[in-house]
PDB file of C-alpha atoms in Angstrom:
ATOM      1  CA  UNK J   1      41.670 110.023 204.427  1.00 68.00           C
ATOM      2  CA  UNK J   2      43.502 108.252 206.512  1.00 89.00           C
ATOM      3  CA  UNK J   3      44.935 104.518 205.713  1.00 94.00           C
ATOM      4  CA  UNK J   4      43.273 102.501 208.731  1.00 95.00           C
ATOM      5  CA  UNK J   5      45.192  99.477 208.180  1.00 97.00           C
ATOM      6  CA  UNK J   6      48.670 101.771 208.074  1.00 96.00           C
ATOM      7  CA  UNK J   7      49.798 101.361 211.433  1.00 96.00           C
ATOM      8  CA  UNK J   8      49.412  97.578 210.996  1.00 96.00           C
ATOM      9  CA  UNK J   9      51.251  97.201 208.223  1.00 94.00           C
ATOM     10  CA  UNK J  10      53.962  99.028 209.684  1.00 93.00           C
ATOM     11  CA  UNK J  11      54.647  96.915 212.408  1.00 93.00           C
ATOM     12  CA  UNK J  12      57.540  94.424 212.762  1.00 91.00           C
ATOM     13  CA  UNK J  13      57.403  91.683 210.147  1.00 95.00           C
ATOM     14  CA  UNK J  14      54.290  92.221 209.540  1.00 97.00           C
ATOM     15  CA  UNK J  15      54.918  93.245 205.547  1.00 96.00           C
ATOM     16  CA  UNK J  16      57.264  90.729 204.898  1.00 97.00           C
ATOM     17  CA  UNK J  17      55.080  87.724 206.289  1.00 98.00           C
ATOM     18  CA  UNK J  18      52.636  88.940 204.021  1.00 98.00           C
ATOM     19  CA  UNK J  19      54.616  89.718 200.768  1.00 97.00           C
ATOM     20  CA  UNK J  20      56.039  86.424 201.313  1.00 98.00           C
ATOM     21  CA  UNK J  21      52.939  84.391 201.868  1.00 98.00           C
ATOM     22  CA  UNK J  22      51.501  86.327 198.340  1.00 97.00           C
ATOM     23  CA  UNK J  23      54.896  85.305 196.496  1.00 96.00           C
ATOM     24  CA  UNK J  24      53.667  81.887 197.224  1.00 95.00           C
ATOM     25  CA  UNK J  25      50.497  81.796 196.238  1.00 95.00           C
ATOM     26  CA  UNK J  26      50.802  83.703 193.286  1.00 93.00           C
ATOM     27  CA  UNK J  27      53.802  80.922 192.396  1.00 91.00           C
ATOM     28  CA  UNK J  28      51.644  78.391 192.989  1.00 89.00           C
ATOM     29  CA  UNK J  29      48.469  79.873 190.908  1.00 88.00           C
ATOM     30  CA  UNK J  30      50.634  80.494 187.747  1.00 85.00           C
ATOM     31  CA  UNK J  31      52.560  77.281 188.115  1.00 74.00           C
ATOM     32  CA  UNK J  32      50.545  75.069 188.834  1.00 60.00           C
ATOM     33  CA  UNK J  33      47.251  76.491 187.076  1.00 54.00           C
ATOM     34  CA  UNK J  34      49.434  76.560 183.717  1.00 54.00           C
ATOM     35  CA  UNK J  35      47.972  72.696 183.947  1.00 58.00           C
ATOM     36  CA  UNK J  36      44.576  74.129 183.637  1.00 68.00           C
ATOM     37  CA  UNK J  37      42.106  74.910 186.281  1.00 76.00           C
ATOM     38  CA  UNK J  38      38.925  74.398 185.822  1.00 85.00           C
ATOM     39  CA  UNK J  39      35.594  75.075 187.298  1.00 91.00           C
ATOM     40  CA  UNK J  40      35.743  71.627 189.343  1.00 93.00           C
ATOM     41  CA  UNK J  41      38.768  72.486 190.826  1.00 93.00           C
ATOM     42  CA  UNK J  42      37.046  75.457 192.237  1.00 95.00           C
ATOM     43  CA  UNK J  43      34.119  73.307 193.455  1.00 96.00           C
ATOM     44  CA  UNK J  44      36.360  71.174 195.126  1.00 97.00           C
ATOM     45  CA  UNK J  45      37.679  74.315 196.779  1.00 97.00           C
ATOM     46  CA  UNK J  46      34.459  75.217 198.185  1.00 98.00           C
ATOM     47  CA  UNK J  47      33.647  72.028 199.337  1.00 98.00           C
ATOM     48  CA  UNK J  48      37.021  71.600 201.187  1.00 98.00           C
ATOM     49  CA  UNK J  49      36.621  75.225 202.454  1.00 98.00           C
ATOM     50  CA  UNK J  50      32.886  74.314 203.765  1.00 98.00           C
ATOM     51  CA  UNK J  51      34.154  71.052 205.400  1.00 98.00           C
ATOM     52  CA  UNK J  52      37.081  73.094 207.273  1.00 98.00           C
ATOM     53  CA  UNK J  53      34.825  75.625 208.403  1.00 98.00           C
ATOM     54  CA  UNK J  54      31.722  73.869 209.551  1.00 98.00           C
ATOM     55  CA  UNK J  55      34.540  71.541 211.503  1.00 98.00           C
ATOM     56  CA  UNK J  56      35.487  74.834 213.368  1.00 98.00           C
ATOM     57  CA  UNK J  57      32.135  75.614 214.091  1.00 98.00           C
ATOM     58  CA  UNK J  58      31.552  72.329 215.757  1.00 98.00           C
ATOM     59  CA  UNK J  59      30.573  69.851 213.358  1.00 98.00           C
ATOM     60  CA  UNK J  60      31.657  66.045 213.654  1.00 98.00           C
ATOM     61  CA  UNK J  61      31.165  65.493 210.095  1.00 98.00           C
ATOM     62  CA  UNK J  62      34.258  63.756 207.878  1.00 97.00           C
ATOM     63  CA  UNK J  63      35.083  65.500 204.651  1.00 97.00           C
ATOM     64  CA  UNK J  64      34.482  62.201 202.807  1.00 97.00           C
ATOM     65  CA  UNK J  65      30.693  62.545 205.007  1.00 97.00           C
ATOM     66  CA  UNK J  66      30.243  66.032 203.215  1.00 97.00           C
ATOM     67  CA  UNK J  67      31.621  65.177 200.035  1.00 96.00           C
ATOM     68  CA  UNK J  68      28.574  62.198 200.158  1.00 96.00           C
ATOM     69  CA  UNK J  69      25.931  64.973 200.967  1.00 95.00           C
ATOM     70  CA  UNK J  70      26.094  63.354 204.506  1.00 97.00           C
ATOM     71  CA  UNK J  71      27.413  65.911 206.655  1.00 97.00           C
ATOM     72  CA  UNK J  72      25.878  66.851 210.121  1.00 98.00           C
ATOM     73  CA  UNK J  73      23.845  69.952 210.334  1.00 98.00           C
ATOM     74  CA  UNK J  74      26.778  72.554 210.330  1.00 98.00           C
ATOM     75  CA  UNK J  75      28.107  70.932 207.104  1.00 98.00           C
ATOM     76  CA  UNK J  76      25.008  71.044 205.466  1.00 98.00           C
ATOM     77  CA  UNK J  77      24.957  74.975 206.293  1.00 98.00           C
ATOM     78  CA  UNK J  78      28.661  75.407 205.420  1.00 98.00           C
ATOM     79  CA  UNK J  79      27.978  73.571 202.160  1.00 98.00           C
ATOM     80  CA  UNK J  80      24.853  75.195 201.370  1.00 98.00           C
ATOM     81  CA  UNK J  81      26.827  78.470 201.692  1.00 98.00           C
ATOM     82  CA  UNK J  82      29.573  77.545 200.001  1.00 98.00           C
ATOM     83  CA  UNK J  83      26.847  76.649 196.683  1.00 97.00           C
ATOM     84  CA  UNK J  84      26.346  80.649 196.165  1.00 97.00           C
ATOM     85  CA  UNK J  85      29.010  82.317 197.679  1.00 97.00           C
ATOM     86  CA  UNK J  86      30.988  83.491 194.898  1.00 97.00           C
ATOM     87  CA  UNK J  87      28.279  85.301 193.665  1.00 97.00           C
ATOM     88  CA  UNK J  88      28.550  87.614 196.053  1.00 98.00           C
ATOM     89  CA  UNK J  89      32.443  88.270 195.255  1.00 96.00           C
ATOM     90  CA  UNK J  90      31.373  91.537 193.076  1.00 96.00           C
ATOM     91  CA  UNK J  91      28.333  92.526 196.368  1.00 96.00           C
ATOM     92  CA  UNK J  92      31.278  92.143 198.857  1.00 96.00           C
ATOM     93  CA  UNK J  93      33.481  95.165 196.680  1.00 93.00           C
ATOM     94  CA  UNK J  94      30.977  97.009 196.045  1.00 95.00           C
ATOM     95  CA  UNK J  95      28.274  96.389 198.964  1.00 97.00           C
ATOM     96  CA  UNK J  96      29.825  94.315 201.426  1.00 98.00           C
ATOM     97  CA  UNK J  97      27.292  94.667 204.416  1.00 97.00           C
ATOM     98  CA  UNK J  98      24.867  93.419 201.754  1.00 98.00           C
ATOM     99  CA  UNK J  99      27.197  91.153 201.303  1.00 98.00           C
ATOM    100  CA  UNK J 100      27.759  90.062 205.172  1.00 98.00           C
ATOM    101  CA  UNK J 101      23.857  89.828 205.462  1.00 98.00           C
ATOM    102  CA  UNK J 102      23.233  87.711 202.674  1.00 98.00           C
ATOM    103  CA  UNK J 103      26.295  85.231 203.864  1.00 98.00           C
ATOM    104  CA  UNK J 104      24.190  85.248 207.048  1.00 98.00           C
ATOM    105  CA  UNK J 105      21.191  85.011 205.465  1.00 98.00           C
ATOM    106  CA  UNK J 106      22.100  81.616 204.072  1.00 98.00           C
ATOM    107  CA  UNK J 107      23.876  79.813 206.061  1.00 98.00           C
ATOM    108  CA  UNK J 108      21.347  80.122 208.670  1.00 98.00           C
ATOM    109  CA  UNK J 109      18.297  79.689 206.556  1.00 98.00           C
ATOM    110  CA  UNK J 110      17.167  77.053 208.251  1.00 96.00           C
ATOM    111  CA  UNK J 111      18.029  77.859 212.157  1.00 95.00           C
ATOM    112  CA  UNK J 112      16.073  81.429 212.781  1.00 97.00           C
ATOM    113  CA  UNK J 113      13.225  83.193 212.146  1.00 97.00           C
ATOM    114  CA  UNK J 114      13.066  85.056 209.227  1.00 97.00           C
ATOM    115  CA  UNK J 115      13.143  88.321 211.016  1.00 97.00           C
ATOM    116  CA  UNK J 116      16.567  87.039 212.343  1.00 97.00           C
ATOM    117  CA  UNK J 117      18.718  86.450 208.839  1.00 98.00           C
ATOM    118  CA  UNK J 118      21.243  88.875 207.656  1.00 98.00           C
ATOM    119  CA  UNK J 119      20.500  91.616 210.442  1.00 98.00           C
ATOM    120  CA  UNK J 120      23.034  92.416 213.619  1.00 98.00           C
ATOM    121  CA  UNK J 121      22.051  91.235 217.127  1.00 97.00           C
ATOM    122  CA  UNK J 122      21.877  95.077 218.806  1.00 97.00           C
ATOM    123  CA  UNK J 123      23.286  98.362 218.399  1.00 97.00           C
ATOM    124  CA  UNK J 124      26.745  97.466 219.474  1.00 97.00           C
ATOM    125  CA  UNK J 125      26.711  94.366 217.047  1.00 97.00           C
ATOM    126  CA  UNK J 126      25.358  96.595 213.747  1.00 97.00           C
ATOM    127  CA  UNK J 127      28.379  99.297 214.569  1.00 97.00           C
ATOM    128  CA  UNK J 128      30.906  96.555 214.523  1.00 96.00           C
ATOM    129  CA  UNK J 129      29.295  95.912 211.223  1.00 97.00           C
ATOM    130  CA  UNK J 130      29.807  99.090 209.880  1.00 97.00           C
ATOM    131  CA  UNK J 131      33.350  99.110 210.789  1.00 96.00           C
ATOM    132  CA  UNK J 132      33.532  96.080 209.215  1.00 97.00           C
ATOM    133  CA  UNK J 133      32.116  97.389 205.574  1.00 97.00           C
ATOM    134  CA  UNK J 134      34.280 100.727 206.524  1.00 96.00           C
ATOM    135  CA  UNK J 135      37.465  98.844 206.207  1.00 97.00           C
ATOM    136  CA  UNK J 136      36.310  97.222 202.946  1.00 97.00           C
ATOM    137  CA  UNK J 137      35.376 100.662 201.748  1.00 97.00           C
ATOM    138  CA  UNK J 138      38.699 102.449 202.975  1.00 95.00           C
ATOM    139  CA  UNK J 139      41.539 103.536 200.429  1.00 94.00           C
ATOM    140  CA  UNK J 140      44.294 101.081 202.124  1.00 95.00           C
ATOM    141  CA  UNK J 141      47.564 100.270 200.645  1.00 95.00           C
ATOM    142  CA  UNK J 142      47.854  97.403 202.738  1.00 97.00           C
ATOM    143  CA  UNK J 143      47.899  93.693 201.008  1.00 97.00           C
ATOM    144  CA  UNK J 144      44.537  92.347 200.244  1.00 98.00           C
ATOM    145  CA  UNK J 145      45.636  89.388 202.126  1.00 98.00           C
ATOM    146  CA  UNK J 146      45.896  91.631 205.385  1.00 98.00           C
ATOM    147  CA  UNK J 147      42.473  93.238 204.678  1.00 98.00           C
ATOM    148  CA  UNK J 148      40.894  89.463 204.466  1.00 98.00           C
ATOM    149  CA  UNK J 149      42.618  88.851 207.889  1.00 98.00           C
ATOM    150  CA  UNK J 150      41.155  91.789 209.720  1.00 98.00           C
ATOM    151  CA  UNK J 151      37.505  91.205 208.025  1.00 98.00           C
ATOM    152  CA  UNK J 152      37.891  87.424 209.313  1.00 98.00           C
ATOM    153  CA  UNK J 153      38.857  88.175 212.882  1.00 98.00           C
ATOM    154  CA  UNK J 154      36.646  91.357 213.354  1.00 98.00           C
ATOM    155  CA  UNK J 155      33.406  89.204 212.697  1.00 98.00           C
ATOM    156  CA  UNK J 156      34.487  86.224 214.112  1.00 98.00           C
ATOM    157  CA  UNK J 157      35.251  87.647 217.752  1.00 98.00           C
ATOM    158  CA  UNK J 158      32.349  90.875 217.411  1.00 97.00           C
ATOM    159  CA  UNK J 159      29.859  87.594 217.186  1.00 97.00           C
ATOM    160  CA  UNK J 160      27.670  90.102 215.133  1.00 98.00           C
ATOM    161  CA  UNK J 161      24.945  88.042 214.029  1.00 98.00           C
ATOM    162  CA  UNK J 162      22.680  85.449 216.285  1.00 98.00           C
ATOM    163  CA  UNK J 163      24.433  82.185 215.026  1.00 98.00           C
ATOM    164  CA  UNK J 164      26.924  81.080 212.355  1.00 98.00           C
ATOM    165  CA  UNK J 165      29.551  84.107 213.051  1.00 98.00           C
ATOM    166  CA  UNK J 166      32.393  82.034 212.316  1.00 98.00           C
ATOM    167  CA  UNK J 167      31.310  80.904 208.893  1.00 98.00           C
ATOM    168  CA  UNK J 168      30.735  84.015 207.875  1.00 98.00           C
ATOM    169  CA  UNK J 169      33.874  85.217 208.890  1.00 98.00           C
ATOM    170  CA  UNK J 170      35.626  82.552 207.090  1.00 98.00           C
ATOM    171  CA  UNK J 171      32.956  82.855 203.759  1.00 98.00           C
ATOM    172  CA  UNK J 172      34.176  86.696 203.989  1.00 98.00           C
ATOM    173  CA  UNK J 173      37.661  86.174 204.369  1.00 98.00           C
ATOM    174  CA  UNK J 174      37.676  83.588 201.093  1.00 98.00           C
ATOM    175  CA  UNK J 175      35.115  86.573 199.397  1.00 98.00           C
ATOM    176  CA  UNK J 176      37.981  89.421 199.742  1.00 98.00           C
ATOM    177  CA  UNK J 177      40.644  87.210 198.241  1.00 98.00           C
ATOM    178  CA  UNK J 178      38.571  86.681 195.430  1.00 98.00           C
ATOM    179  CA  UNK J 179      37.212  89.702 194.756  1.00 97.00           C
ATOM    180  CA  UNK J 180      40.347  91.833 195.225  1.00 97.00           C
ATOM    181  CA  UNK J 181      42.290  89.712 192.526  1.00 95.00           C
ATOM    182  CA  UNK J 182      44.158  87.586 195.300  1.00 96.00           C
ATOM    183  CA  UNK J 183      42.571  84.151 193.928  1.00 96.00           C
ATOM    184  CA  UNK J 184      39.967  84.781 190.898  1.00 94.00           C
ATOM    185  CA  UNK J 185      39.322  81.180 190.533  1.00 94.00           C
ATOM    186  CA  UNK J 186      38.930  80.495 194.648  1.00 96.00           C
ATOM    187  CA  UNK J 187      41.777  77.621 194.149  1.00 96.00           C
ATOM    188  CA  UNK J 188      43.112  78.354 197.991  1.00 97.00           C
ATOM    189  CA  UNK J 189      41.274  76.775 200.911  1.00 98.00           C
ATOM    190  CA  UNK J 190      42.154  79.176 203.753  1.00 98.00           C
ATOM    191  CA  UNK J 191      39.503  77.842 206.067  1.00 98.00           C
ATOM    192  CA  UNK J 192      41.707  74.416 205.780  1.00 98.00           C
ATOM    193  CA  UNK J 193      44.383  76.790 206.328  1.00 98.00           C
ATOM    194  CA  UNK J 194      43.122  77.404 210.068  1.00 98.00           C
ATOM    195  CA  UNK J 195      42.093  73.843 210.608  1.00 98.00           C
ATOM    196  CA  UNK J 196      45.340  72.702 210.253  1.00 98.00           C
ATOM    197  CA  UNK J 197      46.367  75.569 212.491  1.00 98.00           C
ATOM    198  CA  UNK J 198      43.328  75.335 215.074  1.00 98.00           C
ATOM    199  CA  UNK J 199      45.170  75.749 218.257  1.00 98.00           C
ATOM    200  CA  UNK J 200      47.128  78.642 217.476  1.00 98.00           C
ATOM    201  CA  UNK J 201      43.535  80.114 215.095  1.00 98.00           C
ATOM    202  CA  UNK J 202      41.957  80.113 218.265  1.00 98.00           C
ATOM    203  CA  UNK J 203      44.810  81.375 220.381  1.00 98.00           C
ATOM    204  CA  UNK J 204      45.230  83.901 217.887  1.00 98.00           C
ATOM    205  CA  UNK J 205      41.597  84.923 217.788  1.00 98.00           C
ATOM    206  CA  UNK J 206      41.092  85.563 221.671  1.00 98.00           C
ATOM    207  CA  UNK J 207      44.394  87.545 221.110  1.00 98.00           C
ATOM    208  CA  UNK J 208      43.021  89.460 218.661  1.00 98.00           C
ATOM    209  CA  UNK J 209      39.933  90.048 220.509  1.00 97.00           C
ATOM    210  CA  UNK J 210      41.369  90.691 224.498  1.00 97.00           C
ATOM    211  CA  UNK J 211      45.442  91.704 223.381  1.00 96.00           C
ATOM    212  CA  UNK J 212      45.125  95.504 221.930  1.00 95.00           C
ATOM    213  CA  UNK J 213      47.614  96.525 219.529  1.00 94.00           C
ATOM    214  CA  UNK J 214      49.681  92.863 220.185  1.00 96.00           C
ATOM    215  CA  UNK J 215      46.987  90.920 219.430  1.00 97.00           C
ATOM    216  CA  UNK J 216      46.308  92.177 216.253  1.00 97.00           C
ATOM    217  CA  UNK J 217      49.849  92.094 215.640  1.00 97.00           C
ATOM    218  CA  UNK J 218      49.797  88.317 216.623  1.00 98.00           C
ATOM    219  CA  UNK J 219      46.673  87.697 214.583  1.00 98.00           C
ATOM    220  CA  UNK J 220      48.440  89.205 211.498  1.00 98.00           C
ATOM    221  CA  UNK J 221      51.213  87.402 211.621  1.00 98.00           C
ATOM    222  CA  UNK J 222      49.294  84.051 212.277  1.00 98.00           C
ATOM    223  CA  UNK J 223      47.035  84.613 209.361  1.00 98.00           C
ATOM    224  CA  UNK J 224      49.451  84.928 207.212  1.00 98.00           C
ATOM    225  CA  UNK J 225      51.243  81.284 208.039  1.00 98.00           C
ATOM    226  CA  UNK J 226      47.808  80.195 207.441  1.00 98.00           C
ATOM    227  CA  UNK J 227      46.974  81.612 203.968  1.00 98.00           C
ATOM    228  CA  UNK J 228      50.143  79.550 203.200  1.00 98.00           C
ATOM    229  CA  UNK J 229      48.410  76.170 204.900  1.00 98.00           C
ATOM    230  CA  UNK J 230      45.460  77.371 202.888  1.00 98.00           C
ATOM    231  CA  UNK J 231      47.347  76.987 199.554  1.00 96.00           C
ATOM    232  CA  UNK J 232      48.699  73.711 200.438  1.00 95.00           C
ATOM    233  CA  UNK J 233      45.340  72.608 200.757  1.00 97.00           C
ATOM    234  CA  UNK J 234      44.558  73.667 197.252  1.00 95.00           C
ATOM    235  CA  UNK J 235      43.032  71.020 194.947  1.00 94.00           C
ATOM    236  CA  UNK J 236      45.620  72.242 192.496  1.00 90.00           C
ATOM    237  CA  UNK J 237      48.562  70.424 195.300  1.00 87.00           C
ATOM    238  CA  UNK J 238      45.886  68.061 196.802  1.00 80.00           C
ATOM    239  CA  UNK J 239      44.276  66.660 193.465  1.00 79.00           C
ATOM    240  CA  UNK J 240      40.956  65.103 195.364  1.00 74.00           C
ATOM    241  CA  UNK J 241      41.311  61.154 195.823  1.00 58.00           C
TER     242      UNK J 241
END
C-alpha cells in the first residue's frame, strides 16, 4: 500500500523541521517531567488547550474567565470538550471517525438538533471524512507529529460538520499526539501553539486549503514551529500562576 503522507515527507525541510521540533519535545517531556507530572498538570493542559482554541473560534473570553467557569459560550464548549477528550485517545487509533463524531458530538451538544451531532453536512463533507479516518488508518512512516498536522488542517478547512470544525480539528490534532505516543500525559498545548502563531495559522490554513502541493508544504512546515510554541506553553515551562 502506498505511504500517502510519503511525498510530503520528502519534500524540502520538511523532515528536519519535524525531527527537530520532536527532539524538543521529547527533551522537554523527560527533563522536565523527571520533576513529576501529574494528573493536574494535564488538566491544566486541557484547560489552556480549550481556552486557545475556543479564542480561535471566536470567543472573547480571558483564560483567567475560563479558568473561573466564566467563559463565553465557545469556552464553555471548548471546555466541556476538553472534560472527556482523552477518552477518546484509544477510539481515535482504533476508530477515529467514531472518534471525529463524538468530538462533534460534544462540543456542540448544546447548539444543534440532535439529528445534527457527530454526522457530516453532505456527501462531499462525509468523503472528506473518510479521507480523514483513511490517513489515520494508513501504514505511514511519516512522524506522528506530521500525521496530527494533516488531520488538523484537513478538518479545519473541509468544514465537515455544521458548526465547531475548528475545535475539532484542534481536539483531533491534540488526540493523535496522544494516542500515537507523541505526549501520553497531554503536557503540550498545541492549540496555544497556533494562538501565539494566529496570523501565520490562518495564513497557513487558506494555503493549505487554495495552494496545492505548496500549501501543504507551507502548512507542514508552519505546524511544526507551532508544536514547538505548543510546548512552550506547557504547564510543565508555564507552572499556572
Amino acid at each position: 500500500m502506498t505511504d500517502p503522507l510519503a511525498w510530503l515527507s520528502g519534500l524540502e525541510g520538511v523532515s528536519s523541521a519535524y525531527a527537530a521540533t520532536r527532539d524538543g519535545i521529547d527533551v522537554m517531556l523527560r527533563d522536565r517531567g523527571l520533576r513529576r507530572t501529574s494528573p493536574e498538570m494535564t488538566a491544566e493542559s486541557l484547560l489552556r488547550g480549550a481556552h486557545a482554541s475556543a479564542v480561535l473560534e471566536g470567543s472573547g473570553s480571558t483564560l483567567a474567565q475560563v479558568r473561573e467557569g466564566e467563559g463565553d459560550a465557545i469556552a464553555e464548549d471548548a471546555v466541556r470538550l476538553s472534560a472527556v477528550e482523552l477518552s477518546l485517545a484509544p477510539l481515535m487509533k482504533q476508530a477515529p471517525m467514531q472518534a471525529l463524531a463524538r468530538l462533534h458530538s460534544v462540543v456542540a451538544a448544546t447548539s444543534l438538533p440532535a439529528e445534527e451531532l457527530g454526522r457530516p453536512r453532505d456527501g462531499a463533507s462525509a468523503q472528506r471524512l473518510r479521507g480523514v479516518t483513511d490517513l489515520l488508518l494508513a501504514d505511514t512512516g511519516a512522524p506522528a507529529l506530521l500525521v496530527a498536522a494533516m488531520v488538523h488542517a484537513d478538518l479545519a478547512t473541509a468544514l465537515p460538520f455544521a458548526s465547531h470544525n475548528g475545535i475539532v480539528a484542534r481536539a483531533a490534532e491534540r488526540l493523535v499526539l496522544v494516542s500515537r505516543g507523541v505526549d501520553a500525559k497531554s503536557l503540550v498545548v498545541p492549540e496555544a501553539g497556533h494562538l501565539a502563531l494566529r496570523p501565520q495559522y490562518e495564513s497557513n490554513l487558506r494555503a493549505y486549503r487554495d495552494g496545492g502541493e505548496r500549501g501543504v508544504q507551507s502548512w507542514a512546515l508552519y505546524a511544526a514551529e507551532a508544536y514547538t510554541a505548543g510546548a512552550e506553553a506547557s504547564p510543565l515551562r508555564r507552572p499556572a500562576g
